[in-house]
């Protein structure tokens, strides 16, 4: 094991918030320190959304790294390594697991995981990065108005050990973090692109001007999504500037 033993929390408001406070109290916290729980009373998602999770049913975890070698403009690499670790491990349990740009994990057209990464900056580099992920593991019914959640149990009909799943994920994350430190960024980017949701073909999207159809051309190093519409025009988007239209 190339990371500290994960810290189990019976309940917490948010694993990201808990780990943030932990690091502030313990300045010698080692990299890849991880906390996990099966219930968050105030779990957070992207865009301020609430993350629905039935108590005791799912895996909610956060880990910290201190990538002082990484410039702020390259922070998307942190999203890529987390998303790749999730996609590759969960693909051992089910087919059709993909990364929906920038870092959600989808099974077909349904959301299996969401990740929220919060970075602290020192000058032009990232001094600390806390990545928090919710994995829908054993939940049988979703009650919120979230449009497309799915759990591993719903996909396969089986129940899973969240601690075992976390161990697999952290092993994979630590491997990709070593790759990042070693400068193997081209390989990370290539694997990320190969694992993308809607990687091939035209699909509906929506931006501030309305709906359109396009295909994914590439993801640029800073995380920009580059689409090509039906007229052959390139369209570039940063996070939150475009939405995938999913029936």
Short mmCIF file of C-alpha atoms in Angstrom, two decimals, residues 58-234:
data_model
loop_
_atom_site.label_atom_id
_atom_site.label_comp_id
_atom_site.label_asym_id
_atom_site.label_seq_id
_atom_site.Cartn_x
_atom_site.Cartn_y
_atom_site.Cartn_z
CA UNK A 58 -22.51 4.21 -0.69
CA UNK A 59 -18.84 5.21 -0.68
CA UNK A 60 -18.02 8.85 0.05
CA UNK A 61 -14.34 9.68 0.31
CA UNK A 62 -11.77 12.44 0.00
CA UNK A 63 -7.99 12.37 -0.31
CA UNK A 64 -5.32 15.06 -0.24
CA UNK A 65 -2.13 15.65 -2.21
CA UNK A 66 0.39 18.47 -2.14
CA UNK A 67 1.38 18.89 -5.82
CA UNK A 68 3.68 21.87 -5.42
CA UNK A 69 5.37 20.83 -8.66
CA UNK A 70 2.14 21.44 -10.62
CA UNK A 71 1.38 24.84 -12.08
CA UNK A 72 -2.15 26.17 -11.66
CA UNK A 73 -2.70 26.16 -15.43
CA UNK A 74 -2.18 22.38 -15.42
CA UNK A 75 -4.60 21.61 -12.58
CA UNK A 76 -6.89 19.66 -14.93
CA UNK A 77 -4.40 16.79 -14.64
CA UNK A 78 -5.66 16.24 -11.08
CA UNK A 79 -9.17 15.75 -12.43
CA UNK A 80 -7.87 13.39 -15.07
CA UNK A 81 -6.02 11.05 -12.71
CA UNK A 82 -8.96 10.80 -10.30
CA UNK A 83 -11.44 10.20 -13.11
CA UNK A 84 -9.19 7.58 -14.73
CA UNK A 85 -8.76 5.70 -11.45
CA UNK A 86 -12.53 5.63 -10.94
CA UNK A 87 -13.26 4.61 -14.53
CA UNK A 88 -10.71 1.81 -14.57
CA UNK A 89 -11.64 0.30 -11.19
CA UNK A 90 -15.40 0.47 -11.78
CA UNK A 91 -14.92 -1.06 -15.23
CA UNK A 92 -13.83 -4.21 -13.38
CA UNK A 93 -17.42 -4.47 -12.10
CA UNK A 94 -19.49 -3.35 -15.09
CA UNK A 95 -19.18 -2.60 -18.80
CA UNK A 96 -19.83 0.77 -20.44
CA UNK A 97 -18.23 2.88 -17.69
CA UNK A 98 -17.02 6.20 -19.12
CA UNK A 99 -15.72 9.59 -18.02
CA UNK A 100 -18.13 12.43 -18.72
CA UNK A 101 -16.08 15.61 -19.11
CA UNK A 102 -14.71 16.97 -16.91
CA UNK A 103 -14.77 14.26 -14.21
CA UNK A 104 -18.16 12.58 -13.68
CA UNK A 105 -18.32 8.82 -14.13
CA UNK A 106 -21.20 7.49 -16.22
CA UNK A 107 -22.64 4.08 -16.96
CA UNK A 108 -24.34 4.46 -20.33
CA UNK A 109 -26.35 7.69 -19.84
CA UNK A 110 -26.59 7.51 -16.03
CA UNK A 111 -24.34 9.07 -13.39
CA UNK A 112 -22.45 6.67 -11.15
CA UNK A 113 -19.91 9.03 -9.51
CA UNK A 114 -19.33 12.71 -8.98
CA UNK A 115 -16.10 14.41 -7.91
CA UNK A 116 -15.41 17.83 -6.40
CA UNK A 117 -11.78 19.01 -6.35
CA UNK A 118 -10.75 22.00 -4.24
CA UNK A 119 -7.27 23.47 -4.72
CA UNK A 120 -5.20 25.85 -2.61
CA UNK A 121 -2.68 27.92 -4.51
CA UNK A 122 0.73 29.36 -3.65
CA UNK A 123 1.96 31.70 -6.34
CA UNK A 124 1.62 29.96 -9.70
CA UNK A 125 1.52 26.43 -8.25
CA UNK A 126 -0.92 24.23 -6.34
CA UNK A 127 0.07 23.83 -2.70
CA UNK A 128 -2.77 21.50 -1.71
CA UNK A 129 -5.53 19.63 -3.52
CA UNK A 130 -8.44 17.84 -1.87
CA UNK A 131 -10.48 15.58 -4.12
CA UNK A 132 -13.85 14.33 -2.87
CA UNK A 133 -15.87 11.64 -4.64
CA UNK A 134 -19.26 10.06 -4.10
CA UNK A 135 -19.68 6.59 -5.61
CA UNK A 136 -23.21 5.17 -5.82
CA UNK A 137 -22.53 1.61 -4.68
CA UNK A 138 -25.42 -0.19 -2.97
CA UNK A 139 -28.30 2.31 -3.15
CA UNK A 140 -31.48 0.71 -4.51
CA UNK A 141 -33.74 3.76 -4.95
CA UNK A 142 -32.95 7.44 -5.57
CA UNK A 143 -35.52 9.92 -4.28
CA UNK A 144 -34.15 13.31 -5.31
CA UNK A 145 -34.95 15.07 -8.58
CA UNK A 146 -31.43 14.39 -9.90
CA UNK A 147 -32.10 13.42 -13.52
CA UNK A 148 -30.03 10.28 -14.04
CA UNK A 149 -28.40 8.63 -10.99
CA UNK A 150 -27.51 4.95 -10.95
CA UNK A 151 -25.70 2.66 -8.50
CA UNK A 152 -23.41 -0.28 -9.02
CA UNK A 153 -26.06 -2.45 -7.36
CA UNK A 154 -28.72 -1.28 -9.80
CA UNK A 155 -26.40 -2.11 -12.71
CA UNK A 156 -25.33 -5.58 -11.60
CA UNK A 157 -27.87 -6.72 -9.00
CA UNK A 158 -25.06 -7.40 -6.53
CA UNK A 159 -24.01 -5.79 -3.23
CA UNK A 160 -20.46 -4.55 -2.70
CA UNK A 161 -17.98 -3.99 0.13
CA UNK A 162 -17.23 -0.25 0.13
CA UNK A 163 -13.97 -0.68 2.03
CA UNK A 164 -12.65 -3.11 -0.56
CA UNK A 165 -13.71 -0.76 -3.35
CA UNK A 166 -11.94 2.15 -1.64
CA UNK A 167 -8.72 0.14 -1.34
CA UNK A 168 -8.81 -0.58 -5.07
CA UNK A 169 -9.49 3.06 -5.88
CA UNK A 170 -6.73 4.45 -3.66
CA UNK A 171 -4.24 1.95 -5.07
CA UNK A 172 -5.09 3.13 -8.59
CA UNK A 173 -5.08 6.82 -7.62
CA UNK A 174 -1.66 6.50 -5.97
CA UNK A 175 -0.32 4.87 -9.15
CA UNK A 176 -1.61 7.66 -11.35
CA UNK A 177 -0.28 10.28 -8.94
CA UNK A 178 3.18 8.68 -9.26
CA UNK A 179 2.79 8.92 -13.04
CA UNK A 180 1.91 12.60 -12.71
CA UNK A 181 4.96 13.27 -10.54
CA UNK A 182 7.12 11.43 -13.07
CA UNK A 183 5.86 13.67 -15.87
CA UNK A 184 3.93 11.00 -17.79
CA UNK A 185 1.25 13.55 -18.66
CA UNK A 186 0.87 12.61 -22.34
CA UNK A 187 -0.03 9.05 -21.35
CA UNK A 188 -2.53 10.32 -18.77
CA UNK A 189 -4.17 12.61 -21.36
CA UNK A 190 -4.35 9.82 -23.96
CA UNK A 191 -5.96 7.39 -21.53
CA UNK A 192 -8.42 10.04 -20.41
CA UNK A 193 -9.49 10.75 -23.98
CA UNK A 194 -9.89 7.05 -24.74
CA UNK A 195 -12.22 6.68 -21.75
CA UNK A 196 -14.50 9.64 -22.58
CA UNK A 197 -18.27 9.42 -22.62
CA UNK A 198 -19.57 10.23 -26.13
CA UNK A 199 -16.03 10.00 -27.48
CA UNK A 200 -17.25 9.18 -30.99
CA UNK A 201 -20.22 10.45 -32.98
CA UNK A 202 -22.54 13.47 -32.89
CA UNK A 203 -24.68 14.18 -29.83
CA UNK A 204 -26.83 17.06 -28.55
CA UNK A 205 -25.29 19.77 -26.38
CA UNK A 206 -26.54 23.07 -25.01
CA UNK A 207 -24.78 26.37 -24.41
CA UNK A 208 -25.90 29.96 -23.76
CA UNK A 209 -27.19 30.20 -27.34
CA UNK A 210 -29.27 27.02 -27.27
CA UNK A 211 -29.04 23.38 -28.36
CA UNK A 212 -26.82 22.04 -31.12
CA UNK A 213 -25.29 18.76 -32.25
CA UNK A 214 -21.54 18.18 -32.17
CA UNK A 215 -18.81 15.64 -31.69
CA UNK A 216 -15.82 15.72 -29.35
CA UNK A 217 -12.59 16.68 -31.12
CA UNK A 218 -10.21 16.88 -28.16
CA UNK A 219 -9.63 18.01 -24.61
CA UNK A 220 -6.93 20.65 -24.36
CA UNK A 221 -4.30 20.58 -21.57
CA UNK A 222 -6.08 23.23 -19.49
CA UNK A 223 -9.28 21.15 -19.63
CA UNK A 224 -11.02 22.98 -22.47
CA UNK A 225 -13.58 20.81 -24.27
CA UNK A 226 -13.32 21.26 -28.04
CA UNK A 227 -16.40 20.25 -30.06
CA UNK A 228 -17.07 20.29 -33.77
CA UNK A 229 -20.66 21.03 -34.78
CA UNK A 230 -22.56 19.77 -37.83
CA UNK A 231 -21.33 22.75 -39.88
CA UNK A 232 -17.69 21.87 -39.16
CA UNK A 233 -17.19 24.79 -36.76
CA UNK A 234 -15.01 24.29 -33.69
#
